[in-house]
Amino acid sequence: MVCCLNLIKGGVDHIFIVDNGSANGSVHELHVALNKYKQVRILTTKANLGYARGNNVGLRAIESEFGLADDHILIVVNPDSLLNSENIEQVTNFCLSHTDAGTVTVPQKGNQKTAWHNITKKRALLYNSRIFSKLAHHCGKEEAIPYLLKHSDTKRIKVDVNLGAFFAIRQTIFSKVGYFDSATFLYYEEQALTFKLQAQGYQNYLLLTSSYAHKGQGSTQLASRKVLGYYQQSRRYLLIQYLNAGKFALHFYDWTIRFEDVLSGDHFSGKD
């Protein structure tokens, strides 16, 4: 609710809210609070489609209603991202003035991982091991290597992957790459989008001229085993679709999951 009101204050022309299969009465609350705003549309899905497919519902609804145009700038925002007019103006103007721009965002307050370097096949396979990833985390190493943001006179940097909690992108570019990859339910959606944009010659940017607040990460409130399952499924898909993993690599990937599931007493295959 607060997120939407911030977008209205920030001068966003049209706002499409996708309620992704909520079963707690939140849709009614949205209508009660927001029906008076003519620029707001509330869309609903019958089930939780995940991040990529859920966002695509809204993105395709926008295309259906308003068509495609180079001067249409789409802003993807998680409901717990709190933006101001400065954030919105900066990313919008940058997209309009840079034809090479893919996703454009600004740093998230208190989070160094607003943007990170592309994942590689080697890192995806190594960090699939929960044992290795815990050891690496203990040593201060992560699967995705963030860009370290230090004070400088630089107003923007070129990055590989931008966080999906808030970014802007030219509508024609987003449509050209088919929006989000709907084969991912949760995790790696931003990475898949980056690979698609890079294949078409587009560059993602992080602007260092403002920052935005983020209240929390709702998806991680799911049961931890379920989250791990989504994580493993999406990473396996990324290996196949974008990192050209061969049979040996995929066998190693699946063996790692089975081996550590046996050690932990779980029974899950990343392919399911």
C-alpha atoms as a PDB file:
ATOM      1  CA  MET A   1       0.000   0.000   0.000  1.00  0.00           C
ATOM      2  CA  VAL A   2       2.732   2.455   1.025  1.00  0.00           C
ATOM      3  CA  CYS A   3       4.767   1.470  -2.012  1.00  0.00           C
ATOM      4  CA  CYS A   4       1.864   2.324  -4.327  1.00  0.00           C
ATOM      5  CA  LEU A   5       1.219   5.662  -2.642  1.00  0.00           C
ATOM      6  CA  ASN A   6       4.913   6.535  -3.016  1.00  0.00           C
ATOM      7  CA  LEU A   7       4.699   5.786  -6.745  1.00  0.00           C
ATOM      8  CA  ILE A   8       1.646   8.042  -7.044  1.00  0.00           C
ATOM      9  CA  LYS A   9       3.487  10.830  -5.199  1.00  0.00           C
ATOM     10  CA  GLY A  10       6.492  10.223  -7.451  1.00  0.00           C
ATOM     11  CA  GLY A  11       4.420  11.018 -10.527  1.00  0.00           C
ATOM     12  CA  VAL A  12       4.122   7.556 -12.064  1.00  0.00           C
ATOM     13  CA  ASP A  13       1.432   7.744 -14.770  1.00  0.00           C
ATOM     14  CA  HIS A  14      -0.005   4.236 -14.502  1.00  0.00           C
ATOM     15  CA  ILE A  15       0.400   1.620 -11.776  1.00  0.00           C
ATOM     16  CA  PHE A  16      -0.425  -2.051 -12.280  1.00  0.00           C
ATOM     17  CA  ILE A  17      -0.545  -4.097  -9.082  1.00  0.00           C
ATOM     18  CA  VAL A  18      -0.429  -7.885  -9.482  1.00  0.00           C
ATOM     19  CA  ASP A  19      -1.839  -9.786  -6.522  1.00  0.00           C
ATOM     20  CA  ASN A  20      -0.099 -13.122  -6.991  1.00  0.00           C
ATOM     21  CA  GLY A  21      -2.688 -15.590  -5.719  1.00  0.00           C
ATOM     22  CA  SER A  22      -3.087 -14.169  -2.203  1.00  0.00           C
ATOM     23  CA  ALA A  23      -5.609 -15.987  -0.021  1.00  0.00           C
ATOM     24  CA  ASN A  24      -5.710 -13.590   2.938  1.00  0.00           C
ATOM     25  CA  GLY A  25      -8.138 -10.899   1.837  1.00  0.00           C
ATOM     26  CA  SER A  26      -5.419  -8.519   0.685  1.00  0.00           C
ATOM     27  CA  VAL A  27      -7.093  -7.956  -2.690  1.00  0.00           C
ATOM     28  CA  HIS A  28     -10.161  -6.505  -0.989  1.00  0.00           C
ATOM     29  CA  GLU A  29      -7.950  -4.259   1.123  1.00  0.00           C
ATOM     30  CA  LEU A  30      -6.180  -3.024  -1.996  1.00  0.00           C
ATOM     31  CA  HIS A  31      -9.466  -2.153  -3.690  1.00  0.00           C
ATOM     32  CA  VAL A  32     -10.764  -0.327  -0.625  1.00  0.00           C
ATOM     33  CA  ALA A  33      -7.602   1.741  -0.308  1.00  0.00           C
ATOM     34  CA  LEU A  34      -6.731   2.367  -3.950  1.00  0.00           C
ATOM     35  CA  ASN A  35      -9.893   2.344  -6.079  1.00  0.00           C
ATOM     36  CA  LYS A  36     -10.119   6.123  -5.795  1.00  0.00           C
ATOM     37  CA  TYR A  37      -6.872   6.494  -7.756  1.00  0.00           C
ATOM     38  CA  LYS A  38      -7.641   6.368 -11.481  1.00  0.00           C
ATOM     39  CA  GLN A  39      -4.064   5.519 -12.439  1.00  0.00           C
ATOM     40  CA  VAL A  40      -4.085   2.274 -10.421  1.00  0.00           C
ATOM     41  CA  ARG A  41      -5.111  -1.127 -11.842  1.00  0.00           C
ATOM     42  CA  ILE A  42      -5.328  -4.195  -9.616  1.00  0.00           C
ATOM     43  CA  LEU A  43      -4.812  -7.547 -11.334  1.00  0.00           C
ATOM     44  CA  THR A  44      -5.211 -10.932  -9.683  1.00  0.00           C
ATOM     45  CA  THR A  45      -3.961 -14.421 -10.451  1.00  0.00           C
ATOM     46  CA  LYS A  46      -5.677 -17.648  -9.431  1.00  0.00           C
ATOM     47  CA  ALA A  47      -2.478 -19.096  -7.989  1.00  0.00           C
ATOM     48  CA  ASN A  48       0.974 -17.954  -6.905  1.00  0.00           C
ATOM     49  CA  LEU A  49       2.832 -17.818 -10.216  1.00  0.00           C
ATOM     50  CA  GLY A  50       6.164 -16.824  -8.720  1.00  0.00           C
ATOM     51  CA  TYR A  51       8.163 -13.649  -9.282  1.00  0.00           C
ATOM     52  CA  ALA A  52       8.784 -13.910 -13.032  1.00  0.00           C
ATOM     53  CA  ARG A  53       5.360 -15.075 -14.233  1.00  0.00           C
ATOM     54  CA  GLY A  54       3.563 -12.824 -11.764  1.00  0.00           C
ATOM     55  CA  ASN A  55       5.412  -9.750 -13.007  1.00  0.00           C
ATOM     56  CA  ASN A  56       4.855 -10.818 -16.612  1.00  0.00           C
ATOM     57  CA  VAL A  57       1.085 -10.737 -16.021  1.00  0.00           C
ATOM     58  CA  GLY A  58       1.338  -7.033 -15.272  1.00  0.00           C
ATOM     59  CA  LEU A  59       3.874  -6.301 -18.005  1.00  0.00           C
ATOM     60  CA  ARG A  60       1.757  -7.931 -20.700  1.00  0.00           C
ATOM     61  CA  ALA A  61      -1.372  -6.207 -19.411  1.00  0.00           C
ATOM     62  CA  ILE A  62       0.402  -2.871 -19.855  1.00  0.00           C
ATOM     63  CA  GLU A  63       1.413  -3.800 -23.393  1.00  0.00           C
ATOM     64  CA  SER A  64      -2.142  -4.897 -24.193  1.00  0.00           C
ATOM     65  CA  GLU A  65      -3.675  -1.659 -22.920  1.00  0.00           C
ATOM     66  CA  PHE A  66      -1.110   0.923 -24.026  1.00  0.00           C
ATOM     67  CA  GLY A  67       0.832  -0.806 -26.799  1.00  0.00           C
ATOM     68  CA  LEU A  68       4.592  -0.599 -27.253  1.00  0.00           C
ATOM     69  CA  ALA A  69       6.548   2.638 -27.482  1.00  0.00           C
ATOM     70  CA  ASP A  70      10.186   3.668 -27.069  1.00  0.00           C
ATOM     71  CA  ASP A  71       9.241   6.424 -24.652  1.00  0.00           C
ATOM     72  CA  HIS A  72       7.348   4.064 -22.340  1.00  0.00           C
ATOM     73  CA  ILE A  73       9.526   3.395 -19.294  1.00  0.00           C
ATOM     74  CA  LEU A  74       8.525   0.440 -17.123  1.00  0.00           C
ATOM     75  CA  ILE A  75       9.369   0.423 -13.430  1.00  0.00           C
ATOM     76  CA  VAL A  76       9.358  -2.948 -11.678  1.00  0.00           C
ATOM     77  CA  VAL A  77       8.922  -2.579  -7.923  1.00  0.00           C
ATOM     78  CA  ASN A  78       8.519  -5.044  -5.081  1.00  0.00           C
ATOM     79  CA  PRO A  79       5.764  -4.044  -2.619  1.00  0.00           C
ATOM     80  CA  ASP A  80       8.307  -3.631   0.177  1.00  0.00           C
ATOM     81  CA  SER A  81      10.473  -1.175  -1.789  1.00  0.00           C
ATOM     82  CA  LEU A  82       9.939   2.427  -0.712  1.00  0.00           C
ATOM     83  CA  LEU A  83      10.771   4.867  -3.493  1.00  0.00           C
ATOM     84  CA  ASN A  84      10.748   8.629  -3.708  1.00  0.00           C
ATOM     85  CA  SER A  85      10.320  11.022  -6.635  1.00  0.00           C
ATOM     86  CA  GLU A  86      14.093  11.454  -6.931  1.00  0.00           C
ATOM     87  CA  ASN A  87      14.636   7.705  -7.453  1.00  0.00           C
ATOM     88  CA  ILE A  88      11.890   7.524 -10.061  1.00  0.00           C
ATOM     89  CA  GLU A  89      12.993  10.640 -11.963  1.00  0.00           C
ATOM     90  CA  GLN A  90      16.637   9.583 -12.122  1.00  0.00           C
ATOM     91  CA  VAL A  91      16.108   6.058 -13.475  1.00  0.00           C
ATOM     92  CA  THR A  92      13.393   7.203 -15.892  1.00  0.00           C
ATOM     93  CA  ASN A  93      15.470  10.026 -17.366  1.00  0.00           C
ATOM     94  CA  PHE A  94      18.490   7.756 -17.706  1.00  0.00           C
ATOM     95  CA  CYS A  95      16.507   5.145 -19.641  1.00  0.00           C
ATOM     96  CA  LEU A  96      15.110   7.825 -21.957  1.00  0.00           C
ATOM     97  CA  SER A  97      18.541   9.307 -22.673  1.00  0.00           C
ATOM     98  CA  HIS A  98      20.548   6.067 -23.069  1.00  0.00           C
ATOM     99  CA  THR A  99      19.478   3.744 -25.867  1.00  0.00           C
ATOM    100  CA  ASP A 100      21.920   1.050 -24.731  1.00  0.00           C
ATOM    101  CA  ALA A 101      20.448   0.824 -21.222  1.00  0.00           C
ATOM    102  CA  GLY A 102      18.903  -2.426 -20.024  1.00  0.00           C
ATOM    103  CA  THR A 103      17.849  -2.323 -16.370  1.00  0.00           C
ATOM    104  CA  VAL A 104      18.626   0.827 -14.405  1.00  0.00           C
ATOM    105  CA  THR A 105      18.428   1.219 -10.630  1.00  0.00           C
ATOM    106  CA  VAL A 106      19.963   3.005  -7.644  1.00  0.00           C
ATOM    107  CA  PRO A 107      21.528   1.440  -4.522  1.00  0.00           C
ATOM    108  CA  GLN A 108      19.330  -0.056  -1.860  1.00  0.00           C
ATOM    109  CA  LYS A 109      20.074   1.447   1.555  1.00  0.00           C
ATOM    110  CA  GLY A 110      22.076  -0.896   3.771  1.00  0.00           C
ATOM    111  CA  ASN A 111      22.507  -3.532   1.067  1.00  0.00           C
ATOM    112  CA  GLN A 112      25.803  -3.899  -0.795  1.00  0.00           C
ATOM    113  CA  LYS A 113      24.209  -6.489  -3.063  1.00  0.00           C
ATOM    114  CA  THR A 114      22.115  -4.110  -5.143  1.00  0.00           C
ATOM    115  CA  ALA A 115      24.161  -5.177  -8.163  1.00  0.00           C
ATOM    116  CA  TRP A 116      26.509  -8.098  -8.726  1.00  0.00           C
ATOM    117  CA  HIS A 117      28.731  -9.769 -11.297  1.00  0.00           C
ATOM    118  CA  ASN A 118      27.413 -12.480 -13.596  1.00  0.00           C
ATOM    119  CA  ILE A 119      27.384 -15.952 -12.154  1.00  0.00           C
ATOM    120  CA  THR A 120      29.588 -18.503 -13.926  1.00  0.00           C
ATOM    121  CA  LYS A 121      29.052 -22.211 -14.503  1.00  0.00           C
ATOM    122  CA  LYS A 122      31.915 -23.067 -12.147  1.00  0.00           C
ATOM    123  CA  ARG A 123      30.516 -20.947  -9.311  1.00  0.00           C
ATOM    124  CA  ALA A 124      26.985 -22.274  -9.849  1.00  0.00           C
ATOM    125  CA  LEU A 125      28.241 -25.850  -9.507  1.00  0.00           C
ATOM    126  CA  LEU A 126      30.504 -25.181  -6.532  1.00  0.00           C
ATOM    127  CA  TYR A 127      27.983 -23.150  -4.560  1.00  0.00           C
ATOM    128  CA  ASN A 128      25.323 -25.774  -5.159  1.00  0.00           C
ATOM    129  CA  SER A 129      27.050 -27.657  -2.344  1.00  0.00           C
ATOM    130  CA  ARG A 130      25.529 -26.531   0.946  1.00  0.00           C
ATOM    131  CA  ILE A 131      28.724 -27.612   2.707  1.00  0.00           C
ATOM    132  CA  PHE A 132      30.930 -25.547   0.396  1.00  0.00           C
ATOM    133  CA  SER A 133      28.602 -22.533   0.425  1.00  0.00           C
ATOM    134  CA  LYS A 134      28.536 -22.476   4.240  1.00  0.00           C
ATOM    135  CA  LEU A 135      32.328 -22.669   4.395  1.00  0.00           C
ATOM    136  CA  ALA A 136      32.626 -19.947   1.760  1.00  0.00           C
ATOM    137  CA  HIS A 137      30.125 -17.748   3.599  1.00  0.00           C
ATOM    138  CA  HIS A 138      32.111 -18.225   6.806  1.00  0.00           C
ATOM    139  CA  CYS A 139      35.144 -16.921   4.906  1.00  0.00           C
ATOM    140  CA  GLY A 140      33.205 -13.933   3.596  1.00  0.00           C
ATOM    141  CA  LYS A 141      32.687 -15.322   0.075  1.00  0.00           C
ATOM    142  CA  GLU A 142      29.346 -15.502  -1.740  1.00  0.00           C
ATOM    143  CA  GLU A 143      28.099 -17.122  -4.953  1.00  0.00           C
ATOM    144  CA  ALA A 144      27.187 -13.760  -6.474  1.00  0.00           C
ATOM    145  CA  ILE A 145      30.024 -11.238  -6.200  1.00  0.00           C
ATOM    146  CA  PRO A 146      28.624  -7.760  -5.480  1.00  0.00           C
ATOM    147  CA  TYR A 147      30.001  -4.505  -6.806  1.00  0.00           C
ATOM    148  CA  LEU A 148      31.623  -2.728  -3.888  1.00  0.00           C
ATOM    149  CA  LEU A 149      30.215   0.785  -3.755  1.00  0.00           C
ATOM    150  CA  LYS A 150      32.683   3.330  -2.418  1.00  0.00           C
ATOM    151  CA  HIS A 151      32.368   7.083  -2.215  1.00  0.00           C
ATOM    152  CA  SER A 152      33.563   8.655  -5.451  1.00  0.00           C
ATOM    153  CA  ASP A 153      32.669  11.262  -8.015  1.00  0.00           C
ATOM    154  CA  THR A 154      31.299   8.584 -10.315  1.00  0.00           C
ATOM    155  CA  LYS A 155      27.581   9.071 -10.894  1.00  0.00           C
ATOM    156  CA  ARG A 156      26.957   5.676 -12.482  1.00  0.00           C
ATOM    157  CA  ILE A 157      28.640   2.340 -13.072  1.00  0.00           C
ATOM    158  CA  LYS A 158      28.068  -0.398 -15.608  1.00  0.00           C
ATOM    159  CA  VAL A 159      27.022  -3.629 -13.897  1.00  0.00           C
ATOM    160  CA  ASP A 160      26.038  -7.147 -14.858  1.00  0.00           C
ATOM    161  CA  VAL A 161      22.990  -7.858 -12.685  1.00  0.00           C
ATOM    162  CA  ASN A 162      20.655  -5.427 -10.926  1.00  0.00           C
ATOM    163  CA  LEU A 163      18.446  -6.415  -8.014  1.00  0.00           C
ATOM    164  CA  GLY A 164      14.826  -7.008  -8.998  1.00  0.00           C
ATOM    165  CA  ALA A 165      13.316  -5.161  -6.027  1.00  0.00           C
ATOM    166  CA  PHE A 166      13.356  -1.949  -8.082  1.00  0.00           C
ATOM    167  CA  PHE A 167      14.553  -1.123 -11.567  1.00  0.00           C
ATOM    168  CA  ALA A 168      13.473   0.772 -14.672  1.00  0.00           C
ATOM    169  CA  ILE A 169      13.750  -0.348 -18.284  1.00  0.00           C
ATOM    170  CA  ARG A 170      12.546   0.867 -21.658  1.00  0.00           C
ATOM    171  CA  GLN A 171       9.357  -1.021 -22.577  1.00  0.00           C
ATOM    172  CA  THR A 172      10.423  -1.905 -26.129  1.00  0.00           C
ATOM    173  CA  ILE A 173      13.661  -3.423 -24.832  1.00  0.00           C
ATOM    174  CA  PHE A 174      11.921  -5.459 -22.133  1.00  0.00           C
ATOM    175  CA  SER A 175       9.369  -6.727 -24.655  1.00  0.00           C
ATOM    176  CA  LYS A 176      12.123  -7.542 -27.174  1.00  0.00           C
ATOM    177  CA  VAL A 177      13.729 -10.035 -24.772  1.00  0.00           C
ATOM    178  CA  GLY A 178      10.369 -11.542 -23.765  1.00  0.00           C
ATOM    179  CA  TYR A 179      10.160  -9.902 -20.326  1.00  0.00           C
ATOM    180  CA  PHE A 180      11.170 -12.166 -17.412  1.00  0.00           C
ATOM    181  CA  ASP A 181      12.006 -15.827 -18.034  1.00  0.00           C
ATOM    182  CA  SER A 182       8.840 -17.511 -16.764  1.00  0.00           C
ATOM    183  CA  ALA A 183      10.640 -20.847 -16.254  1.00  0.00           C
ATOM    184  CA  THR A 184      11.983 -19.531 -12.943  1.00  0.00           C
ATOM    185  CA  PHE A 185       9.567 -19.475  -9.997  1.00  0.00           C
ATOM    186  CA  LEU A 186      11.840 -17.917  -7.397  1.00  0.00           C
ATOM    187  CA  TYR A 187      15.520 -16.860  -7.541  1.00  0.00           C
ATOM    188  CA  TYR A 188      17.828 -16.090 -10.471  1.00  0.00           C
ATOM    189  CA  GLU A 189      15.146 -14.097 -12.334  1.00  0.00           C
ATOM    190  CA  GLU A 190      17.431 -11.050 -12.492  1.00  0.00           C
ATOM    191  CA  GLN A 191      20.361 -13.173 -13.683  1.00  0.00           C
ATOM    192  CA  ALA A 192      18.306 -14.796 -16.457  1.00  0.00           C
ATOM    193  CA  LEU A 193      17.087 -11.352 -17.554  1.00  0.00           C
ATOM    194  CA  THR A 194      20.674 -10.079 -17.637  1.00  0.00           C
ATOM    195  CA  PHE A 195      21.786 -12.915 -19.899  1.00  0.00           C
ATOM    196  CA  LYS A 196      18.895 -12.158 -22.271  1.00  0.00           C
ATOM    197  CA  LEU A 197      19.675  -8.427 -22.317  1.00  0.00           C
ATOM    198  CA  GLN A 198      23.402  -8.975 -22.827  1.00  0.00           C
ATOM    199  CA  ALA A 199      22.689 -11.303 -25.741  1.00  0.00           C
ATOM    200  CA  GLN A 200      20.926  -8.361 -27.417  1.00  0.00           C
ATOM    201  CA  GLY A 201      23.746  -5.921 -26.641  1.00  0.00           C
ATOM    202  CA  TYR A 202      22.168  -4.002 -23.749  1.00  0.00           C
ATOM    203  CA  GLN A 203      23.995  -2.770 -20.649  1.00  0.00           C
ATOM    204  CA  ASN A 204      22.635  -2.607 -17.087  1.00  0.00           C
ATOM    205  CA  TYR A 205      23.458   0.463 -15.000  1.00  0.00           C
ATOM    206  CA  LEU A 206      23.588   1.366 -11.317  1.00  0.00           C
ATOM    207  CA  LEU A 207      23.151   5.084 -10.642  1.00  0.00           C
ATOM    208  CA  LEU A 208      24.930   6.377  -7.543  1.00  0.00           C
ATOM    209  CA  THR A 209      22.956   9.608  -7.307  1.00  0.00           C
ATOM    210  CA  SER A 210      20.289   8.465  -4.800  1.00  0.00           C
ATOM    211  CA  SER A 211      19.163   5.395  -2.858  1.00  0.00           C
ATOM    212  CA  TYR A 212      15.933   3.724  -1.772  1.00  0.00           C
ATOM    213  CA  ALA A 213      14.694   1.855   1.281  1.00  0.00           C
ATOM    214  CA  HIS A 214      13.632  -1.783   1.415  1.00  0.00           C
ATOM    215  CA  LYS A 215      11.533  -3.070   4.300  1.00  0.00           C
ATOM    216  CA  GLY A 216      12.282  -6.785   4.015  1.00  0.00           C
ATOM    217  CA  GLN A 217      12.418  -9.910   1.892  1.00  0.00           C
ATOM    218  CA  GLY A 218       9.013 -11.564   1.918  1.00  0.00           C
ATOM    219  CA  SER A 219       9.938 -14.557  -0.207  1.00  0.00           C
ATOM    220  CA  THR A 220      12.474 -15.779   2.354  1.00  0.00           C
ATOM    221  CA  GLN A 221       9.724 -16.139   4.947  1.00  0.00           C
ATOM    222  CA  LEU A 222       8.656 -19.365   3.247  1.00  0.00           C
ATOM    223  CA  ALA A 223       9.664 -22.659   4.830  1.00  0.00           C
ATOM    224  CA  SER A 224      13.438 -22.980   4.433  1.00  0.00           C
ATOM    225  CA  ARG A 225      13.274 -26.393   2.720  1.00  0.00           C
ATOM    226  CA  LYS A 226      10.802 -25.069   0.164  1.00  0.00           C
ATOM    227  CA  VAL A 227      13.005 -22.050  -0.496  1.00  0.00           C
ATOM    228  CA  LEU A 228      16.025 -24.322  -0.981  1.00  0.00           C
ATOM    229  CA  GLY A 229      14.022 -26.359  -3.491  1.00  0.00           C
ATOM    230  CA  TYR A 230      13.161 -23.267  -5.542  1.00  0.00           C
ATOM    231  CA  TYR A 231      16.767 -22.151  -5.350  1.00  0.00           C
ATOM    232  CA  GLN A 232      18.097 -25.457  -6.638  1.00  0.00           C
ATOM    233  CA  GLN A 233      15.501 -25.707  -9.411  1.00  0.00           C
ATOM    234  CA  SER A 234      16.230 -22.217 -10.713  1.00  0.00           C
ATOM    235  CA  ARG A 235      19.987 -22.706 -10.576  1.00  0.00           C
ATOM    236  CA  ARG A 236      19.731 -25.973 -12.521  1.00  0.00           C
ATOM    237  CA  TYR A 237      17.598 -24.230 -15.143  1.00  0.00           C
ATOM    238  CA  LEU A 238      20.144 -21.405 -15.386  1.00  0.00           C
ATOM    239  CA  LEU A 239      22.925 -23.945 -15.934  1.00  0.00           C
ATOM    240  CA  ILE A 240      21.025 -25.553 -18.804  1.00  0.00           C
ATOM    241  CA  GLN A 241      19.461 -22.514 -20.462  1.00  0.00           C
ATOM    242  CA  TYR A 242      22.167 -19.866 -20.152  1.00  0.00           C
ATOM    243  CA  LEU A 243      25.455 -21.466 -19.044  1.00  0.00           C
ATOM    244  CA  ASN A 244      25.533 -24.398 -21.493  1.00  0.00           C
ATOM    245  CA  ALA A 245      26.142 -27.016 -18.823  1.00  0.00           C
ATOM    246  CA  GLY A 246      26.803 -30.475 -20.233  1.00  0.00           C
ATOM    247  CA  LYS A 247      25.628 -33.852 -18.979  1.00  0.00           C
ATOM    248  CA  PHE A 248      28.623 -34.349 -16.698  1.00  0.00           C
ATOM    249  CA  ALA A 249      28.098 -30.972 -15.023  1.00  0.00           C
ATOM    250  CA  LEU A 250      24.394 -31.672 -14.517  1.00  0.00           C
ATOM    251  CA  HIS A 251      25.106 -35.152 -13.128  1.00  0.00           C
ATOM    252  CA  PHE A 252      27.565 -33.560 -10.680  1.00  0.00           C
ATOM    253  CA  TYR A 253      24.946 -30.948  -9.771  1.00  0.00           C
ATOM    254  CA  ASP A 254      22.260 -33.577  -9.074  1.00  0.00           C
ATOM    255  CA  TRP A 255      24.697 -35.837  -7.206  1.00  0.00           C
ATOM    256  CA  THR A 256      25.673 -32.956  -4.920  1.00  0.00           C
ATOM    257  CA  ILE A 257      22.026 -32.405  -3.985  1.00  0.00           C
ATOM    258  CA  ARG A 258      21.324 -36.113  -3.378  1.00  0.00           C
ATOM    259  CA  PHE A 259      24.507 -36.583  -1.357  1.00  0.00           C
ATOM    260  CA  GLU A 260      23.816 -33.657   0.951  1.00  0.00           C
ATOM    261  CA  ASP A 261      20.127 -34.559   1.236  1.00  0.00           C
ATOM    262  CA  VAL A 262      21.175 -37.992   2.500  1.00  0.00           C
ATOM    263  CA  LEU A 263      23.515 -36.373   5.032  1.00  0.00           C
ATOM    264  CA  SER A 264      20.753 -34.061   6.252  1.00  0.00           C
ATOM    265  CA  GLY A 265      17.919 -36.613   6.062  1.00  0.00           C
ATOM    266  CA  ASP A 266      16.103 -34.713   3.296  1.00  0.00           C
ATOM    267  CA  HIS A 267      14.883 -36.277   0.081  1.00  0.00           C
ATOM    268  CA  PHE A 268      14.754 -33.736  -2.709  1.00  0.00           C
ATOM    269  CA  SER A 269      15.929 -33.686  -6.318  1.00  0.00           C
ATOM    270  CA  GLY A 270      16.680 -30.339  -7.907  1.00  0.00           C
ATOM    271  CA  LYS A 271      14.999 -31.609 -11.086  1.00  0.00           C
ATOM    272  CA  ASP A 272      11.548 -32.046  -9.500  1.00  0.00           C
END
